[in-house]
Short mmCIF file of C-alpha atoms in Angstrom, two decimals:
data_model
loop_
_atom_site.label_atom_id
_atom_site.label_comp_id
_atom_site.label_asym_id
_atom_site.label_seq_id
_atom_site.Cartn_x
_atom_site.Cartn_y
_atom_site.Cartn_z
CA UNK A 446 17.11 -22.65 2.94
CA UNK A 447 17.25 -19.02 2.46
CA UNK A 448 19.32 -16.56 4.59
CA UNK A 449 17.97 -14.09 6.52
CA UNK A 450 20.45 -10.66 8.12
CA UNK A 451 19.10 -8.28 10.49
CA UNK A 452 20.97 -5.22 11.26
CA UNK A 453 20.74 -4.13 15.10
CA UNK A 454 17.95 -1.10 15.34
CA UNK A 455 19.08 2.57 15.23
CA UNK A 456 16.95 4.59 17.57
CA UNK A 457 15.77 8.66 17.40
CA UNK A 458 13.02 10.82 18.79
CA UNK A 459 10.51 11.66 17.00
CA UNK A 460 9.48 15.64 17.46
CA UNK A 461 7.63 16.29 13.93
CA UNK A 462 4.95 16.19 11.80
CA UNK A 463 5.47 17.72 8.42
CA UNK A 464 3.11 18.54 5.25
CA UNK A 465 3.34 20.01 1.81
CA UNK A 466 1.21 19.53 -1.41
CA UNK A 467 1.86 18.90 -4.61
CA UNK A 468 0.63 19.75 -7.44
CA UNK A 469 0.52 18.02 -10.94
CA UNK A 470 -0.34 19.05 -14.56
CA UNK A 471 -0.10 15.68 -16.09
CA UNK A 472 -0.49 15.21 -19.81
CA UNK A 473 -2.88 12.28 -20.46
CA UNK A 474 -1.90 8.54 -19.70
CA UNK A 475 1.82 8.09 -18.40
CA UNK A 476 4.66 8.17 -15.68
CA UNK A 477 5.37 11.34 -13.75
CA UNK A 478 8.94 10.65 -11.53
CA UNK A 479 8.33 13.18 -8.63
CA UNK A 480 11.23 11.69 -6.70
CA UNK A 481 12.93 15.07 -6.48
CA UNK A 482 10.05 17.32 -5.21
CA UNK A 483 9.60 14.12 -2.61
CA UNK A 484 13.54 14.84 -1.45
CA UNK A 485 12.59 18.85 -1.65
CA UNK A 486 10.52 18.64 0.80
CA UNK A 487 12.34 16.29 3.18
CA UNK A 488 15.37 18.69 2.78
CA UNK A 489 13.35 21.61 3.60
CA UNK A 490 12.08 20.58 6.70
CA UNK A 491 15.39 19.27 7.47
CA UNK A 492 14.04 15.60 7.97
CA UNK A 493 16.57 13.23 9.32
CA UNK A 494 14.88 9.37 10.35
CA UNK A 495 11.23 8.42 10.08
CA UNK A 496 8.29 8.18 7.91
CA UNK A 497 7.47 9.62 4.42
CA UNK A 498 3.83 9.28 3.11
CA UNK A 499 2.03 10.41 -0.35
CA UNK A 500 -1.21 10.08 -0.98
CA UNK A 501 -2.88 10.68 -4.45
CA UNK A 502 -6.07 12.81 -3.77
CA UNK A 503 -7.81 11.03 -6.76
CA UNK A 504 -9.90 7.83 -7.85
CA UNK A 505 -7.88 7.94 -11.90
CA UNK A 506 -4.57 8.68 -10.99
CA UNK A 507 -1.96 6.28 -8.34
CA UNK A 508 1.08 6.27 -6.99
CA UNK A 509 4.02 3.51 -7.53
CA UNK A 510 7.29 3.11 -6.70
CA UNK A 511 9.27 1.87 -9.83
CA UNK A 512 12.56 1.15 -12.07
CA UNK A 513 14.19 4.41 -12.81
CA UNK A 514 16.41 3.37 -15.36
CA UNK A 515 15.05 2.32 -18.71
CA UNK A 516 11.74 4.15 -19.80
CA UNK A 517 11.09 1.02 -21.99
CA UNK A 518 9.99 -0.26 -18.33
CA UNK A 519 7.70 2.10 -17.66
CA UNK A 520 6.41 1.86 -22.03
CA UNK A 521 5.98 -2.17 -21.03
CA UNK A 522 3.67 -0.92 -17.40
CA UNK A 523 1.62 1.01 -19.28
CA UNK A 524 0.86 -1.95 -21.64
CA UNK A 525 0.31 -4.24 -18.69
CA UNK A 526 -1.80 -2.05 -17.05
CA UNK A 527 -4.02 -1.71 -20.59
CA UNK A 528 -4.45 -5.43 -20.55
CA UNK A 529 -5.30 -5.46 -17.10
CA UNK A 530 -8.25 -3.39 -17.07
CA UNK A 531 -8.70 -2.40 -20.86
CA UNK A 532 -10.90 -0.57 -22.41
CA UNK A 533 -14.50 -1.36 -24.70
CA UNK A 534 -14.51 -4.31 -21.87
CA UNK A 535 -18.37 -4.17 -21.13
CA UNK A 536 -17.78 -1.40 -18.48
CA UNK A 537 -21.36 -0.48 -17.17
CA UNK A 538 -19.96 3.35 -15.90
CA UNK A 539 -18.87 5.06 -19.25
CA UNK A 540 -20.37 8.42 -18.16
CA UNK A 541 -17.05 10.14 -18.19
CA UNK A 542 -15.67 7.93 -21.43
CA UNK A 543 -14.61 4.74 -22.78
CA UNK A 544 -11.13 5.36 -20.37
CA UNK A 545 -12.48 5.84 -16.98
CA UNK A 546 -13.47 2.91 -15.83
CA UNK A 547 -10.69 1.44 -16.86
CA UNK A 548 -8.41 4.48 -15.10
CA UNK A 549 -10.38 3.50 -11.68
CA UNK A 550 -9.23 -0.17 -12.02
CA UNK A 551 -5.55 0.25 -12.77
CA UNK A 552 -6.14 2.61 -9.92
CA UNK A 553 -7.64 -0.40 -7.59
CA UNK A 554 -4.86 -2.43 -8.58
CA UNK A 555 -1.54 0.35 -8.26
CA UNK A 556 -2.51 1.88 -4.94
CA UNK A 557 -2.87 5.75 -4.13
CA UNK A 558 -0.61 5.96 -1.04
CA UNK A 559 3.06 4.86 -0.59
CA UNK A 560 5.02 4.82 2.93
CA UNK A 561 9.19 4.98 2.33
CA UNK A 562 11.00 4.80 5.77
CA UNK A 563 13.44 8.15 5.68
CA UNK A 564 17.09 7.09 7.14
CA UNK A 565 20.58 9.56 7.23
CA UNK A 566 18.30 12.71 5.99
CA UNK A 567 17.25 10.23 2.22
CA UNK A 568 14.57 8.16 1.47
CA UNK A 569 15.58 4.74 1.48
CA UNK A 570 14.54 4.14 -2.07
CA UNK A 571 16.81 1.77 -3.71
CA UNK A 572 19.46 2.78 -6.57
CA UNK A 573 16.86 2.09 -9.20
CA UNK A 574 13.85 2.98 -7.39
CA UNK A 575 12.01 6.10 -8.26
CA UNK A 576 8.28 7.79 -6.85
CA UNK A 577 5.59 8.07 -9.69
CA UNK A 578 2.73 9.50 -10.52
CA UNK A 579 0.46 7.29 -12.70
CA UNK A 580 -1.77 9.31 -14.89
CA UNK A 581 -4.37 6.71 -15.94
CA UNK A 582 -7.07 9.18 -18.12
CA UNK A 583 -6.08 9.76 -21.53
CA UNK A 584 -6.51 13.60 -21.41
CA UNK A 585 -4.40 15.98 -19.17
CA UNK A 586 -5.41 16.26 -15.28
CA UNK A 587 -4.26 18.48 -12.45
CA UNK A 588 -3.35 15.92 -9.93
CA UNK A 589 -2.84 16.62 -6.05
CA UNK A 590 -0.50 14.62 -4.18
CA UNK A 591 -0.25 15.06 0.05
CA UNK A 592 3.59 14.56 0.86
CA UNK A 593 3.58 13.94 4.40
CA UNK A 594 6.34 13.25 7.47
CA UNK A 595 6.82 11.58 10.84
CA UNK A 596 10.20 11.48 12.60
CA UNK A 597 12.83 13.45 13.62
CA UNK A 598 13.50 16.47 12.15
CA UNK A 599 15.96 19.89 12.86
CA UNK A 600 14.55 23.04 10.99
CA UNK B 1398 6.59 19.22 -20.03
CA UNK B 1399 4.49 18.70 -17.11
CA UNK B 1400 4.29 21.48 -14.46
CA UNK B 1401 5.32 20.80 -10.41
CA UNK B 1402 3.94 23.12 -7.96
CA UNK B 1403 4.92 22.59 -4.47
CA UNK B 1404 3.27 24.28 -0.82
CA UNK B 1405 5.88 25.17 1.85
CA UNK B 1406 5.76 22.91 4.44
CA UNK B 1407 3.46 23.04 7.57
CA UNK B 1408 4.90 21.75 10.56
CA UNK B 1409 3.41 20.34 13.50
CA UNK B 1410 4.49 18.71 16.68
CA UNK B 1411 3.68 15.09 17.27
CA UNK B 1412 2.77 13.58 20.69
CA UNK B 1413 -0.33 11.23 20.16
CA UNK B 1414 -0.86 7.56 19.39
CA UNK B 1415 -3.67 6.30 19.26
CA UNK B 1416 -6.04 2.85 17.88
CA UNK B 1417 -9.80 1.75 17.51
CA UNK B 1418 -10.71 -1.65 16.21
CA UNK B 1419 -13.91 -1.68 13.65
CA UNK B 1420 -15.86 -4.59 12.89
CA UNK B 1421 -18.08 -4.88 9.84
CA UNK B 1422 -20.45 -7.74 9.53
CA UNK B 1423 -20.11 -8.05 5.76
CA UNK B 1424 -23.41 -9.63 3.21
CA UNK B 1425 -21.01 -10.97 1.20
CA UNK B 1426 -18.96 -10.05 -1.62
CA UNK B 1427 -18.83 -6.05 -2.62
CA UNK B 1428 -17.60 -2.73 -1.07
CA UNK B 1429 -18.51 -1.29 2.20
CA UNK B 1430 -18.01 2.23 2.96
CA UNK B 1431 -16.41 3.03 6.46
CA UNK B 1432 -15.31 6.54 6.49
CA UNK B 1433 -17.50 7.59 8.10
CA UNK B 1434 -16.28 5.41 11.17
CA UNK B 1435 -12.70 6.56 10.53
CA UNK B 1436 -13.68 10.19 10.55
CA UNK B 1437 -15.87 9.37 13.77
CA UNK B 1438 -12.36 7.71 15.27
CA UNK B 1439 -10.26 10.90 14.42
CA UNK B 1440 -12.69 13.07 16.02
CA UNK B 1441 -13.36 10.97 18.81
CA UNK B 1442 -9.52 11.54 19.42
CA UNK B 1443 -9.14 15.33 18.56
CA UNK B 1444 -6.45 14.09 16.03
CA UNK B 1445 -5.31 17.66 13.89
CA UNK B 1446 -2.71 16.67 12.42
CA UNK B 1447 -0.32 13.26 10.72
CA UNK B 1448 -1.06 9.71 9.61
CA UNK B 1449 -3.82 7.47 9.76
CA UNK B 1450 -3.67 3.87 8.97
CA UNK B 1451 -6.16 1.10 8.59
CA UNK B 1452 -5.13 -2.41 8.81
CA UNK B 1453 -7.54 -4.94 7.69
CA UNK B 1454 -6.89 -8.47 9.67
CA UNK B 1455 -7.79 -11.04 6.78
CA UNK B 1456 -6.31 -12.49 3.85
CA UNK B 1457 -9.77 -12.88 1.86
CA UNK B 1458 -10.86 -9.37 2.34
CA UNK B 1459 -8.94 -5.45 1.86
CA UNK B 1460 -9.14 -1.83 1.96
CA UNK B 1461 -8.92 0.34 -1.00
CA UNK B 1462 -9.89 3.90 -1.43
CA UNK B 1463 -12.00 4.26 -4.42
CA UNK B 1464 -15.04 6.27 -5.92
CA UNK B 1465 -17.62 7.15 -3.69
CA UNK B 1466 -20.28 8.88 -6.27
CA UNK B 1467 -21.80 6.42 -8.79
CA UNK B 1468 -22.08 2.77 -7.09
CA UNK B 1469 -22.10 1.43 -10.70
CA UNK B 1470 -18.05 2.40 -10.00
CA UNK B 1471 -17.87 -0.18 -7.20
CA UNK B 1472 -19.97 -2.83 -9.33
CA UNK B 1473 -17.52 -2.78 -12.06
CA UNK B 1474 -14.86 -3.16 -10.05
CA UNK B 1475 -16.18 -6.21 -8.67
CA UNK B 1476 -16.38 -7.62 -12.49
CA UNK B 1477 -12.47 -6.36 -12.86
CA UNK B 1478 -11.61 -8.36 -9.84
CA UNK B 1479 -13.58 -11.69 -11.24
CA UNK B 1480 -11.94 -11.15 -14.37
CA UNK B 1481 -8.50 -10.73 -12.65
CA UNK B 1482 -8.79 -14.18 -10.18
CA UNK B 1483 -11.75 -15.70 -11.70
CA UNK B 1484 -13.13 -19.00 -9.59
CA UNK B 1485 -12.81 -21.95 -11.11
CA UNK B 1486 -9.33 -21.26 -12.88
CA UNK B 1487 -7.84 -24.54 -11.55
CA UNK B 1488 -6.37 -23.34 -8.07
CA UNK B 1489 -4.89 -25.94 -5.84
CA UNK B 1490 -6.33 -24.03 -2.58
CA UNK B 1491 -10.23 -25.42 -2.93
CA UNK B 1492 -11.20 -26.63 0.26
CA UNK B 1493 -12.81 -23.95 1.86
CA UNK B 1494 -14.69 -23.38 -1.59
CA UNK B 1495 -14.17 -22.09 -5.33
CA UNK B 1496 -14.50 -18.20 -3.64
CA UNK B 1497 -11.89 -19.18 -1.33
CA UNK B 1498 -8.28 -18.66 -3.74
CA UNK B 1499 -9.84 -16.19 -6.28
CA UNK B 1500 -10.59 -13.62 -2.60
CA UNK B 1501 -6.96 -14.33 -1.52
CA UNK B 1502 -5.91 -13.36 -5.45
CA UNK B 1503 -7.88 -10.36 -4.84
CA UNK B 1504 -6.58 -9.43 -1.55
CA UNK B 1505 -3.16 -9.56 -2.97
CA UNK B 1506 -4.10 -7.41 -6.10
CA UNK B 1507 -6.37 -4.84 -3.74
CA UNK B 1508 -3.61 -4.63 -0.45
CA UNK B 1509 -5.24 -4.45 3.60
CA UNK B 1510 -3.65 -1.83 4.36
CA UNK B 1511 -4.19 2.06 3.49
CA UNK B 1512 -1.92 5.33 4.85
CA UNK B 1513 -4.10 8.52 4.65
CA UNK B 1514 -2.46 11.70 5.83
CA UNK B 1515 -4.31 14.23 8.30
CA UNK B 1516 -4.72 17.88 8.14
CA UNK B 1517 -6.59 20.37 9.49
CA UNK B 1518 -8.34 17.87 11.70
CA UNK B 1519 -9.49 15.43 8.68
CA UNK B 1520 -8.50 12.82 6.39
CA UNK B 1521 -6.83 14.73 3.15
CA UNK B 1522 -9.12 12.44 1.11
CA UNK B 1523 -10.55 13.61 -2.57
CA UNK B 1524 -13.53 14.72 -3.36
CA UNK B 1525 -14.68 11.79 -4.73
CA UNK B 1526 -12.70 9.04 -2.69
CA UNK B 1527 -13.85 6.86 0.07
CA UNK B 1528 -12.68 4.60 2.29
CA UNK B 1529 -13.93 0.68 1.43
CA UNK B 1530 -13.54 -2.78 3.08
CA UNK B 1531 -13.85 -5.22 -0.13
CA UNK B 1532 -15.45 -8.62 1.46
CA UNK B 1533 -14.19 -10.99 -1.21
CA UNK B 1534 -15.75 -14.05 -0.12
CA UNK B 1535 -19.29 -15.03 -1.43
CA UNK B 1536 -21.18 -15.41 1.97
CA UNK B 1537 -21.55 -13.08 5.23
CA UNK B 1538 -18.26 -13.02 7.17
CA UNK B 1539 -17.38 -10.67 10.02
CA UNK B 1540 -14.25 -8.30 9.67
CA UNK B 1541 -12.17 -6.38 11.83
CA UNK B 1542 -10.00 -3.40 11.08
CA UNK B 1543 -7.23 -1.77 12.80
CA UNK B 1544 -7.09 2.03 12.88
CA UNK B 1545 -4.07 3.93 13.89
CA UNK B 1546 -3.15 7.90 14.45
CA UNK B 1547 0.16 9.25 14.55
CA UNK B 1548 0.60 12.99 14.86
CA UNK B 1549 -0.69 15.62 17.04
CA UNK B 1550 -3.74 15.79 19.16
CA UNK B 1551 -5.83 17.56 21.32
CA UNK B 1552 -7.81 15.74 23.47
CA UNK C 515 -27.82 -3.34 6.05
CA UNK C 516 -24.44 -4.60 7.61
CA UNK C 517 -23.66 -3.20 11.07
CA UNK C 518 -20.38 -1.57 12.19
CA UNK C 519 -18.87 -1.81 15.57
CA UNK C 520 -15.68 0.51 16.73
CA UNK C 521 -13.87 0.15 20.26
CA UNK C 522 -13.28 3.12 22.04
CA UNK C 523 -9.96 4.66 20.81
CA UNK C 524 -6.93 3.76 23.39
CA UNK C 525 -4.28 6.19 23.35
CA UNK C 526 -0.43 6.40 24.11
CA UNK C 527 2.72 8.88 23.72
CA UNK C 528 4.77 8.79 20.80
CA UNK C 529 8.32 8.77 21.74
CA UNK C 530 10.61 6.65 19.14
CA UNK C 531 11.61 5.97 15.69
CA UNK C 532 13.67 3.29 15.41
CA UNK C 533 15.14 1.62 11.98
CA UNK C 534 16.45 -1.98 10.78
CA UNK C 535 17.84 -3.55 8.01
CA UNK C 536 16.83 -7.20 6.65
CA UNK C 537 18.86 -9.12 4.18
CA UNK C 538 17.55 -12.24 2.61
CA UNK C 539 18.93 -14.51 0.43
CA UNK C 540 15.97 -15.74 -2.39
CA UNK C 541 16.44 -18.84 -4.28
CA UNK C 542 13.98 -17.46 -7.09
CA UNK C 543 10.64 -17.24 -7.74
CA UNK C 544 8.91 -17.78 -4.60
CA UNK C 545 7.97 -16.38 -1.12
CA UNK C 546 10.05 -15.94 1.86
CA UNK C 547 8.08 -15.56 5.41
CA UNK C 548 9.53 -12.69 7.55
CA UNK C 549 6.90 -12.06 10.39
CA UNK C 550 9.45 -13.42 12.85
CA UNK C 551 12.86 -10.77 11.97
CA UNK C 552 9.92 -8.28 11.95
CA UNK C 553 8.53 -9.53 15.47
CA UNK C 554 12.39 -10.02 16.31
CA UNK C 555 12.49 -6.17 15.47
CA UNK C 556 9.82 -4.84 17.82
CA UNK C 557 10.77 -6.87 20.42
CA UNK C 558 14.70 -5.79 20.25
CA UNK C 559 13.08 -1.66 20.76
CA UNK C 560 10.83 -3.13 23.18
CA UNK C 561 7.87 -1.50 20.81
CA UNK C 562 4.67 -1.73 22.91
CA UNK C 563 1.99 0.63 20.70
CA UNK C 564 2.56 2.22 16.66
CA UNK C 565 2.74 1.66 13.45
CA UNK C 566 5.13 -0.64 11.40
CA UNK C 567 6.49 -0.15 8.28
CA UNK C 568 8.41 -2.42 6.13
CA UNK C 569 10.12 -1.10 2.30
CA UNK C 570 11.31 -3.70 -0.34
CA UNK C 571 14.20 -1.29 -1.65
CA UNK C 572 13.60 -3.32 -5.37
CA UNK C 573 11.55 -3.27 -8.38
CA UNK C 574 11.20 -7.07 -8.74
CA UNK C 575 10.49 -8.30 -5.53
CA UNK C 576 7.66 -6.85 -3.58
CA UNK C 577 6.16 -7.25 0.46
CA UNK C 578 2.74 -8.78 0.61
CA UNK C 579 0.39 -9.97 3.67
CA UNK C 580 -0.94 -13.20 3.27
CA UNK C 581 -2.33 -16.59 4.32
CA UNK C 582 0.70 -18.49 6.21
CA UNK C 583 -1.34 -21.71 6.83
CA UNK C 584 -1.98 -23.76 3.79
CA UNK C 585 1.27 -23.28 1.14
CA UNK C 586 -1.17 -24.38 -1.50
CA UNK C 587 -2.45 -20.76 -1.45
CA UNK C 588 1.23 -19.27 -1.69
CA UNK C 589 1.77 -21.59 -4.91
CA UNK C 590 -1.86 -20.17 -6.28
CA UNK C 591 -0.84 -16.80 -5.83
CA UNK C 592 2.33 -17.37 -7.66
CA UNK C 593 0.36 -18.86 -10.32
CA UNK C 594 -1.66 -15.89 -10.20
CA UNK C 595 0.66 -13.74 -10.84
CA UNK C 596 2.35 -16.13 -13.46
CA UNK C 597 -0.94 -15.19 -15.09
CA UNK C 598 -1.34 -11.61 -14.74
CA UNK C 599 1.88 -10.82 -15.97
CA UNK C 600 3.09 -13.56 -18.43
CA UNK C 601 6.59 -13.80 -19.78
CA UNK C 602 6.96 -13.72 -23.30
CA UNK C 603 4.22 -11.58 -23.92
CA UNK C 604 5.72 -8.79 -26.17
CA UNK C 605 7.35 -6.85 -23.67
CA UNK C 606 9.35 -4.35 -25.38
CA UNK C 607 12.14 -4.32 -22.36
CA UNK C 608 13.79 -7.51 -21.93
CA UNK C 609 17.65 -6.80 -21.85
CA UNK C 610 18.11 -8.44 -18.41
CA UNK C 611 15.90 -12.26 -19.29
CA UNK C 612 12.35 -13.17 -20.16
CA UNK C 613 11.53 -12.53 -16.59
CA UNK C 614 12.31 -9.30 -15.74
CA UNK C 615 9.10 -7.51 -17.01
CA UNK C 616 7.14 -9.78 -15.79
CA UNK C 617 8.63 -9.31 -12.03
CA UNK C 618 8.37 -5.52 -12.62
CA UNK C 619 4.22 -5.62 -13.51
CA UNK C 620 4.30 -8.15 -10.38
CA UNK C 621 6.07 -5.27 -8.03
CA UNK C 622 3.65 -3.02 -9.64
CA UNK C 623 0.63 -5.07 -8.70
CA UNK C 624 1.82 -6.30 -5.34
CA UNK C 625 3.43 -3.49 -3.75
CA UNK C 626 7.01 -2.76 -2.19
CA UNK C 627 5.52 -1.52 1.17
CA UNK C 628 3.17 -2.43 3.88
CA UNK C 629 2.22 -0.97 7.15
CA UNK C 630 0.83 -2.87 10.81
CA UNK C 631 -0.11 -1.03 13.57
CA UNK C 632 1.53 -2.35 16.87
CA UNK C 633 -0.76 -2.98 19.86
CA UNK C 634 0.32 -4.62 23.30
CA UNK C 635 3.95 -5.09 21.85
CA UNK C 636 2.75 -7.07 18.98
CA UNK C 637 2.10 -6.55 15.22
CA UNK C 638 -1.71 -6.48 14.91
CA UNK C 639 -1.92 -9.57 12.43
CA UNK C 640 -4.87 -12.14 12.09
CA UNK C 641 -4.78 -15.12 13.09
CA UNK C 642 -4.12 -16.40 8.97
CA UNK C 643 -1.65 -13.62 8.27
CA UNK C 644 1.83 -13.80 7.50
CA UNK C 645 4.13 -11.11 5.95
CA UNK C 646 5.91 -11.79 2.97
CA UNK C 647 8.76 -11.01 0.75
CA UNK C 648 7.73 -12.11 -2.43
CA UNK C 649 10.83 -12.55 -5.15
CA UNK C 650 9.84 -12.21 -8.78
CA UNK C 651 12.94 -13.43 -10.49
CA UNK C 652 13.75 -16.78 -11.58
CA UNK C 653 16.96 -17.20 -10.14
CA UNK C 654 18.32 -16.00 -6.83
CA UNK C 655 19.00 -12.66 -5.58
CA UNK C 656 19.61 -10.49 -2.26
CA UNK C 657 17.19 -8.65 -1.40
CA UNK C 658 17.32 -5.68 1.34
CA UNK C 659 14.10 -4.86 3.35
CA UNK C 660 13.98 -1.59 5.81
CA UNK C 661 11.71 -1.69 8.90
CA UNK C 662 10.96 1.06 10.68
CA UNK C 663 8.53 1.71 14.09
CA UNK C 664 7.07 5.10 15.25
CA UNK C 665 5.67 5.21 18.29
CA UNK C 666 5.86 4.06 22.15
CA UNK C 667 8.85 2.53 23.25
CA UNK C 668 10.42 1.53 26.43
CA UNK C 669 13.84 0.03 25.74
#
């Protein structure tokens, strides 16, 4: 059987709610690690346990959480998501061009929003985790993502 | 490169919990729209600002948020999704009918749960997003969803 | 048309954040039930209303929500996945085994986090609904899980 290790729970308060956008100029279909402006804005309101949320204001972009390390990973998601939902597929919305339907399907499939439980002041991402935009339109967007906090926080 | 632009942070206190079940009597498979019923629940609350979650409580139906403008959107998403977990594809899991495995395939793919952040009393949703329940099974089923605030409110 | 019902929204304080680890042992490819350390968790912080969050702190393993009655339907979904992201299929990153890039387009799809509201000291999951850590390699690894609560406690 498998093994399973629970760690006793580590209680705080939770005084605050926190907000800040962001604000993306992508440059057509690919990865956009916004890890760092994630951590920013924990640091700045001096965020110590909780909740971090982003949310992806849009129906062609998503959000992921994904291996850091070797961009051939993210090269070999981008070809996974093209079979997936590729294009010339028989797509009866083409009004905006032959890649947005299949932008609002690798959309369906990644996700928008991602929740990443904030412990000793850091995300708890893992040591090859990263946060990433996924542009899925082939031309460049301005993207909005909604970085959000619950927990305890001293500002 | 691509460009980062970041707003300060907003702060706000939080002091407010609070959940509404929804039920949706679904006409089998396809999208319905239910917003407007989380919009009604965060008003109904005073909720200004933090996190709202919906929950969906079945493992052959799920939330995504998707287009709300052109239905054709919704109808080719549907075709993605048969063409992701097709019936008939020589699942194991038939007794409750060839729908039954290809709408848990889909609820895996699609997720039941969705994290939307809340500011200036609303849901920070796009334009062009809404908030769907995807009934994945072929006949009329009845749903139920779990919304949840977490943030500040003034009731 | 189909018909919508909502409850009236109950509300309660918000008054703790609390934090746990989970360590589990995979023995490959397969899915590892963890509804009861998560249930084990909330009932440690004596949770009673909130929202749950669990983070799979990998990029090939993932958290999922899914049928815990028949385990025809968990070796479907596997198969499922087997077929959305196949090995051997020209994947340009494949230093660490043929089934590496396929786990990471399975994360991708699947998801590394999930939130539950908590209602009346229990996770709000249907009847059918199990949650799930889902390992994508072939051969066995440890995987670390955070949980976190927000919301009412009494402990």
């Amino acid at each position: 059987m498998f093994r399973l290790d629970r760690t006793p729970a580590r209680l705080s308060p939770v005084d605050t709610h926190a907000e800040s956008r962001l604000t993306v100029a992508t440059r057509g279909e690919g990865f956009t690690d916004i890890t760092r402006e994630a951590s920013a804005f924990l640091t700045e309101i001096g965020a110590r346990s909780g909740v971090f949320t982003a949310f992806c204001r849009h129906t062609s972009a998503s959000l992921t959480i994904q291996e850091n390390a070797d961009p051939d990973v993210r090269r070999d998601l981008l070809t996974a998501l093209d079979r997936l939902a590729p294009q010339g597929a028989g797509w009866v919305h083409d009004t905006e061009g032959p890649d947005d339907m299949p932008a609002h399907v690798r959309t369906l499939i990644t996700g928008v929003g991602v929740s990443i439980p904030v412990s000793d002041r850091r995300l708890v991402l893992g040591t090859w985790q990263g946060l990433y935009l996924i542009e899925h339109r082939t031309s460049q967007h301005q993207r909005e993502i909604v970085m959000s906090f619950i927990g305890h926080a001293t500002t």
